[in-house]
Tab-separated table of C-alpha atoms in Angstrom:
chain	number	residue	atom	x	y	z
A	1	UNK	CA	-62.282	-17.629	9.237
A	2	UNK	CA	-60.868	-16.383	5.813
A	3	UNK	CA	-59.140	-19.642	4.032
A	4	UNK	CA	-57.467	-20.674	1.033
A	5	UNK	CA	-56.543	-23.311	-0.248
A	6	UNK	CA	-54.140	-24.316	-3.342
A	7	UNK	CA	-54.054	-27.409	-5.125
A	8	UNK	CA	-51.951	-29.001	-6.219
A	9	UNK	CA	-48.849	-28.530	-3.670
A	10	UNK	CA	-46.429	-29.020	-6.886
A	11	UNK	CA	-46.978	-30.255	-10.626
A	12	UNK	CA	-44.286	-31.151	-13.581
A	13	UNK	CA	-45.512	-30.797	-16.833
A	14	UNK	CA	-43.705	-30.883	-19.823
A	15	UNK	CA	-42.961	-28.136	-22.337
A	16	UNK	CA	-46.058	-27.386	-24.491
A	17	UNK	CA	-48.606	-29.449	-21.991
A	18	UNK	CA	-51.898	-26.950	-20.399
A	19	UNK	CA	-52.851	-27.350	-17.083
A	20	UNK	CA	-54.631	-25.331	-14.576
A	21	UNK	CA	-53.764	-24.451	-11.376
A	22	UNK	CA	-56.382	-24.374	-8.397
A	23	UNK	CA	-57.170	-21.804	-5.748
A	24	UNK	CA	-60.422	-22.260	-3.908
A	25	UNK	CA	-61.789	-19.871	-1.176
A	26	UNK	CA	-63.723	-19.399	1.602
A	27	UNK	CA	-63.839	-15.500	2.491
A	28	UNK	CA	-66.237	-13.277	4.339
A	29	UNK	CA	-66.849	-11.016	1.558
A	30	UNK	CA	-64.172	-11.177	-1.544
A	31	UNK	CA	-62.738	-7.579	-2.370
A	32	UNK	CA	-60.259	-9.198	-4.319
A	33	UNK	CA	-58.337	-12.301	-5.503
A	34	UNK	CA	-55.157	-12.090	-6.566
A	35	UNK	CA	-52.397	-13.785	-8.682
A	36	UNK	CA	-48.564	-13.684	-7.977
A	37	UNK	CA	-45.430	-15.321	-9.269
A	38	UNK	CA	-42.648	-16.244	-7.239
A	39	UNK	CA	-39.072	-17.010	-8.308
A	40	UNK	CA	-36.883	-18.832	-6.185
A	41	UNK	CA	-35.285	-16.104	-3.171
A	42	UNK	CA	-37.021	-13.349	-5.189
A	43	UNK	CA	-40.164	-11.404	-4.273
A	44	UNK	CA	-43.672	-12.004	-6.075
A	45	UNK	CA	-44.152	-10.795	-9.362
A	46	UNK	CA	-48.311	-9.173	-9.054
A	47	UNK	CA	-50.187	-11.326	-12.151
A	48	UNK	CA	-53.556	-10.586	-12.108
A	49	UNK	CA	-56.491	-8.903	-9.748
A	50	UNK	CA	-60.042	-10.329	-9.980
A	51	UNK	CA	-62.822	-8.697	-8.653
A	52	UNK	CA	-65.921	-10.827	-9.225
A	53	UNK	CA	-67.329	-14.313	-10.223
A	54	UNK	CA	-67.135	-14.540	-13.985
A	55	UNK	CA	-63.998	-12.208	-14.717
A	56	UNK	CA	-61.271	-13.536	-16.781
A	57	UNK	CA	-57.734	-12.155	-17.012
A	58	UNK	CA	-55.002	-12.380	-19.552
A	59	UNK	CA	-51.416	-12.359	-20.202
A	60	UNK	CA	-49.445	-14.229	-22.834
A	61	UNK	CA	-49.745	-17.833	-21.763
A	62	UNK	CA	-51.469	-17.248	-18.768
A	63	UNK	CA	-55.231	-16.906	-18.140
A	64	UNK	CA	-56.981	-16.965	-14.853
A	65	UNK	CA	-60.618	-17.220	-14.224
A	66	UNK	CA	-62.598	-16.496	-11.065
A	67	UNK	CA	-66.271	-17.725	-9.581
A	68	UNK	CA	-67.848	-17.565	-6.154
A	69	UNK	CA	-66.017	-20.390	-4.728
A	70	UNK	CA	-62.735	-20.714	-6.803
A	71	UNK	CA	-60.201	-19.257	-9.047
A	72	UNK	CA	-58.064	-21.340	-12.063
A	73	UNK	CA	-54.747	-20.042	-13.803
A	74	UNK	CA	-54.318	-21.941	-16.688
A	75	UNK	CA	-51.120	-22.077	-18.499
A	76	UNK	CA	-51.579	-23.155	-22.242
A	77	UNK	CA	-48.484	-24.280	-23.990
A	78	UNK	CA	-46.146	-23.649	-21.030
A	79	UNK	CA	-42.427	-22.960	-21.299
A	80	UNK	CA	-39.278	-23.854	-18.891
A	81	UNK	CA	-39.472	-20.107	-18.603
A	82	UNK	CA	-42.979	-20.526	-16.520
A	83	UNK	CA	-41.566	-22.312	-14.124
A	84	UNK	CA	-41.754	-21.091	-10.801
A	85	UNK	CA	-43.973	-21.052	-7.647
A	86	UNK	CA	-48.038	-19.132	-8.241
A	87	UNK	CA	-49.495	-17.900	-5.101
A	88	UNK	CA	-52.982	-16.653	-4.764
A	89	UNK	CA	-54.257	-14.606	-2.068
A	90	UNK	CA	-57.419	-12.629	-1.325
A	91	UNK	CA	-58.951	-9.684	0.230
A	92	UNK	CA	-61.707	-9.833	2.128
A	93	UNK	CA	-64.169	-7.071	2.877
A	94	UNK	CA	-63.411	-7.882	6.834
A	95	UNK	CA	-59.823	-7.284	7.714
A	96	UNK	CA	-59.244	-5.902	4.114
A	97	UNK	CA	-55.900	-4.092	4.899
A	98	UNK	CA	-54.508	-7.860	4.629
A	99	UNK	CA	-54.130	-10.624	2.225
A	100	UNK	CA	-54.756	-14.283	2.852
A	101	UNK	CA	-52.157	-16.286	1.104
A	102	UNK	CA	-52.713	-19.798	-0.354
A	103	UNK	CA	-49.610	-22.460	0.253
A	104	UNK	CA	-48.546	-21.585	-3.518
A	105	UNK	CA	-48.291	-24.392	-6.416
A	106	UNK	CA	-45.120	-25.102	-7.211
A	107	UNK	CA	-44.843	-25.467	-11.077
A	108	UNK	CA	-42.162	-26.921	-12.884
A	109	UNK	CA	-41.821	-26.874	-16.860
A	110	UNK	CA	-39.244	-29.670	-18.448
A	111	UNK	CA	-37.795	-29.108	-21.608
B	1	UNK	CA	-43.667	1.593	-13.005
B	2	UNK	CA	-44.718	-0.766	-10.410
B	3	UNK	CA	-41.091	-1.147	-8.785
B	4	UNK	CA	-40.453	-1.185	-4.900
B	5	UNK	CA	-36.988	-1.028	-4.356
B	6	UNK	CA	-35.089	-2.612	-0.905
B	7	UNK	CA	-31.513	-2.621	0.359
B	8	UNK	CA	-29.884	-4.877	1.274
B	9	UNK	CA	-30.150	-7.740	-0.641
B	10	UNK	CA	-28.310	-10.116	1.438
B	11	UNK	CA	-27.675	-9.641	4.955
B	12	UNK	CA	-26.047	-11.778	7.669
B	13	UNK	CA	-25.897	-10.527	11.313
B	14	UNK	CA	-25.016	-12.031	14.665
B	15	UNK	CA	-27.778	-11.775	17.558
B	16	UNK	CA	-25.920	-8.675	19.037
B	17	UNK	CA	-25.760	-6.541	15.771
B	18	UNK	CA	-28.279	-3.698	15.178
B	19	UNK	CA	-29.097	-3.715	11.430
B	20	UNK	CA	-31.592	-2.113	9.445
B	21	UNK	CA	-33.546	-2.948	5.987
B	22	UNK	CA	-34.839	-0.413	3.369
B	23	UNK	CA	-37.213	-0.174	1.004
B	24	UNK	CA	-38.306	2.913	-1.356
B	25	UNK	CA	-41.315	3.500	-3.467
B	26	UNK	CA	-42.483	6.332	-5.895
B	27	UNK	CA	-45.588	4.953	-7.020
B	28	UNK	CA	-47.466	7.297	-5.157
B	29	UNK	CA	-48.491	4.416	-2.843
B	30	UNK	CA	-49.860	5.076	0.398
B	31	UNK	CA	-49.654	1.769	2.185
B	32	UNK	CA	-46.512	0.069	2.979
B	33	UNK	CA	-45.814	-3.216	4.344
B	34	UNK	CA	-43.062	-5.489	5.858
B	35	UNK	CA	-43.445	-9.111	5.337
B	36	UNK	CA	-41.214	-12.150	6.444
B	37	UNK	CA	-41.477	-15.357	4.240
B	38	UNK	CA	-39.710	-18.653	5.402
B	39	UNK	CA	-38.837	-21.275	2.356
B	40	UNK	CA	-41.768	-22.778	0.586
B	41	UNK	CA	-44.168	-20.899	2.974
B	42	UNK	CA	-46.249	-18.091	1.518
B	43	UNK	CA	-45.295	-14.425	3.169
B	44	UNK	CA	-46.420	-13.902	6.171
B	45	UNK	CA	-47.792	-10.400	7.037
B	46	UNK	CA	-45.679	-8.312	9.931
B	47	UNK	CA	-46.625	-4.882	9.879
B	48	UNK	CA	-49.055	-2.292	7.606
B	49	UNK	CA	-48.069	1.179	7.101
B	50	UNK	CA	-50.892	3.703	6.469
B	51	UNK	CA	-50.675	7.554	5.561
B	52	UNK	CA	-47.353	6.930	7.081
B	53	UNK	CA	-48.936	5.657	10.761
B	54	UNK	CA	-48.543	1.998	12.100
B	55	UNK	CA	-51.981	0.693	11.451
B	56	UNK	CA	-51.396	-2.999	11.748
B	57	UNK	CA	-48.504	-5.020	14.172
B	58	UNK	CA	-49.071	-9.077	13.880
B	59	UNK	CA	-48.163	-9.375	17.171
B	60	UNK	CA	-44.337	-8.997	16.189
B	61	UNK	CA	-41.480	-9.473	18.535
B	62	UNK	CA	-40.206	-6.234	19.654
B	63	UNK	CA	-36.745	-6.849	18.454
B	64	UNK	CA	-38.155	-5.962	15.271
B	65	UNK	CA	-38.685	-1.858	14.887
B	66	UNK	CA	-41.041	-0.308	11.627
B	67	UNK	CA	-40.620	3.141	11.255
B	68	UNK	CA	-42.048	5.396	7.992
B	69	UNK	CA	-40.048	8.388	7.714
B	70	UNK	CA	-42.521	9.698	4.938
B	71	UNK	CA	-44.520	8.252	2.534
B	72	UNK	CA	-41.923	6.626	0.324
B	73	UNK	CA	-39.996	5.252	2.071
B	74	UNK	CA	-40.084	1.942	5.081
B	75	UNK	CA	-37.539	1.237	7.591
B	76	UNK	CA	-37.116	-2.501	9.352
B	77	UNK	CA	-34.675	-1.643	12.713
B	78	UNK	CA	-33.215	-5.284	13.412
B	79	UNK	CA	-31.877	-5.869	17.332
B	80	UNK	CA	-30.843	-8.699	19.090
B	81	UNK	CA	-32.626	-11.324	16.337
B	82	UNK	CA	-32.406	-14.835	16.969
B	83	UNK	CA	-31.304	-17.813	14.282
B	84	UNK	CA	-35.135	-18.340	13.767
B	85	UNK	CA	-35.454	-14.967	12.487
B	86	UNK	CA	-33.440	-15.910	9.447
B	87	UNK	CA	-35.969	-15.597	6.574
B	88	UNK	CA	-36.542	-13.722	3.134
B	89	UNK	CA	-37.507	-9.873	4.142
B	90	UNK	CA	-40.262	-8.122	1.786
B	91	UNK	CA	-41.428	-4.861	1.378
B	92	UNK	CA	-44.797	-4.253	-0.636
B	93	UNK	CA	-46.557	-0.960	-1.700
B	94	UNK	CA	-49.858	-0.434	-2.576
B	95	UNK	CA	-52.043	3.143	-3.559
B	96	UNK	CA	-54.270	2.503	-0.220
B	97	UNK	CA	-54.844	-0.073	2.309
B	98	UNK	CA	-57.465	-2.264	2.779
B	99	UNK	CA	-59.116	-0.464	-0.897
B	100	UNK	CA	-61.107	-2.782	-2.937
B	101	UNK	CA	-59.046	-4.855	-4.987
B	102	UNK	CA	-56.262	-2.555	-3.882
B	103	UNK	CA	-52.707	-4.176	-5.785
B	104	UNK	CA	-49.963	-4.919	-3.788
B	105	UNK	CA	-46.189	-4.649	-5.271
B	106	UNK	CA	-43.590	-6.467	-3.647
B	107	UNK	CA	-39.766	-5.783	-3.519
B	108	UNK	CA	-37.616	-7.887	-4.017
B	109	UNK	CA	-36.716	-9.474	-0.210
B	110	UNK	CA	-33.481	-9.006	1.515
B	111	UNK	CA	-32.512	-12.202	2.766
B	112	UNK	CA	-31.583	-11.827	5.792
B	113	UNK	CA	-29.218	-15.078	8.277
B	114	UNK	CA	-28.631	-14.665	11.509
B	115	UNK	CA	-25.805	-16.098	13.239
């Protein structure tokens, strides 16, 4: 069975302080990983699409990196701005008119 | 422009209303889907519109009615809900379904309470 699996649940950083996030997969054939960002009651924002082991993806503070068993967004210098919850979810060649969501990190950025 | 559009954006209904959500797209997009997310769950998949024709039903309750009336547009027909229903509503677009690495855009939910 397609899984995934985000760690951690939540994480409070403070304003300026990296991290990574954590997405690790099991799939029967990856099509696709994706990236999403979720404000509070609003729907996700689309972040990045990776397609194989050893792409990398960028976008201002955000950088997310992909191999055959997991996929990292790291946040460098983070802002209160970033704060909000990062799903990952990915395609796999069986069943690939559907995405397999992760539980989501929860990120919070204090000032 | 990535943007999927959906009305309404709030929504409150008692469990003997018929209501319906919305959503547009002119990206071109020939998949559409409806998705229901309760809080700090990810979404949760309910039906896949493809070339306009059902092509995937999670087993959804049949108080719950998708219809495409053409290719940019999604309809959710709401009837006799329960209070469990209550949950964040969200369309997504995307060019094809089930196309390697294919993007999916999301809207941005009606939130819908039943009463």
């Amino acid at each position: 069975e397609d899984q995934v699996t985000q760690s951690p649940e939540a994480l409070r950083l403070q304003e300026g302080e990296s991290s990574s996030l954590n997405c690790s997969y099991t799939v029967s054939g990856l099509r696709g990983l994706f990236w999403y960002r979720q404000d509070p009651g609003k729907g996700p924002e689309f972040l990045f699409t990776l397609y194989s082991a050893g792409e990398e993806k960028e976008k201002e503070r955000l950088k997310a990196t992909l191999t055959k068993k997991e996929s990292f967004l790291h946040i460098t210098a983070p802002k209160p701005e970033d704060s909000a919850t990062y799903l990952c979810a990915v395609q796999a060649r069986q069943g690939a008119q559907k995405l397999v969501f992760g539980q989501g990190t929860r990120l919070t950025i204090n000032p | 422009d990535t943007e999927v559009t959906q009305t309404p954006k709030h929504l409150v209904m008692g469990m003997t209303n018929k209501k319906s959500l919305k959503c547009e797209q002119h990206m071109g997009h020939r998949a559409m889907y409806w998705y229901k997310q309760k809080a700090k769950k990810p979404p949760e998949l309910m039906f896949v519109y493809s070339y306009e024709k059902l092509s995937i039903n999670e087993s959804v309750p049949s108080r719950f009615s998708p219809e495409c009336p053409n290719s940019s547009l999604l309809n959710l027909h709401l009837h006799a809900l329960q209070p469990e229903d209550s949950a964040l509503y969200l369309c997504a677009s995307s060019l094809t379904s089930g196309g390697a690495g294919d993007t999916q855009y999301f809207g941005p939910g009606t939130r819908l309470t039943v009463l």
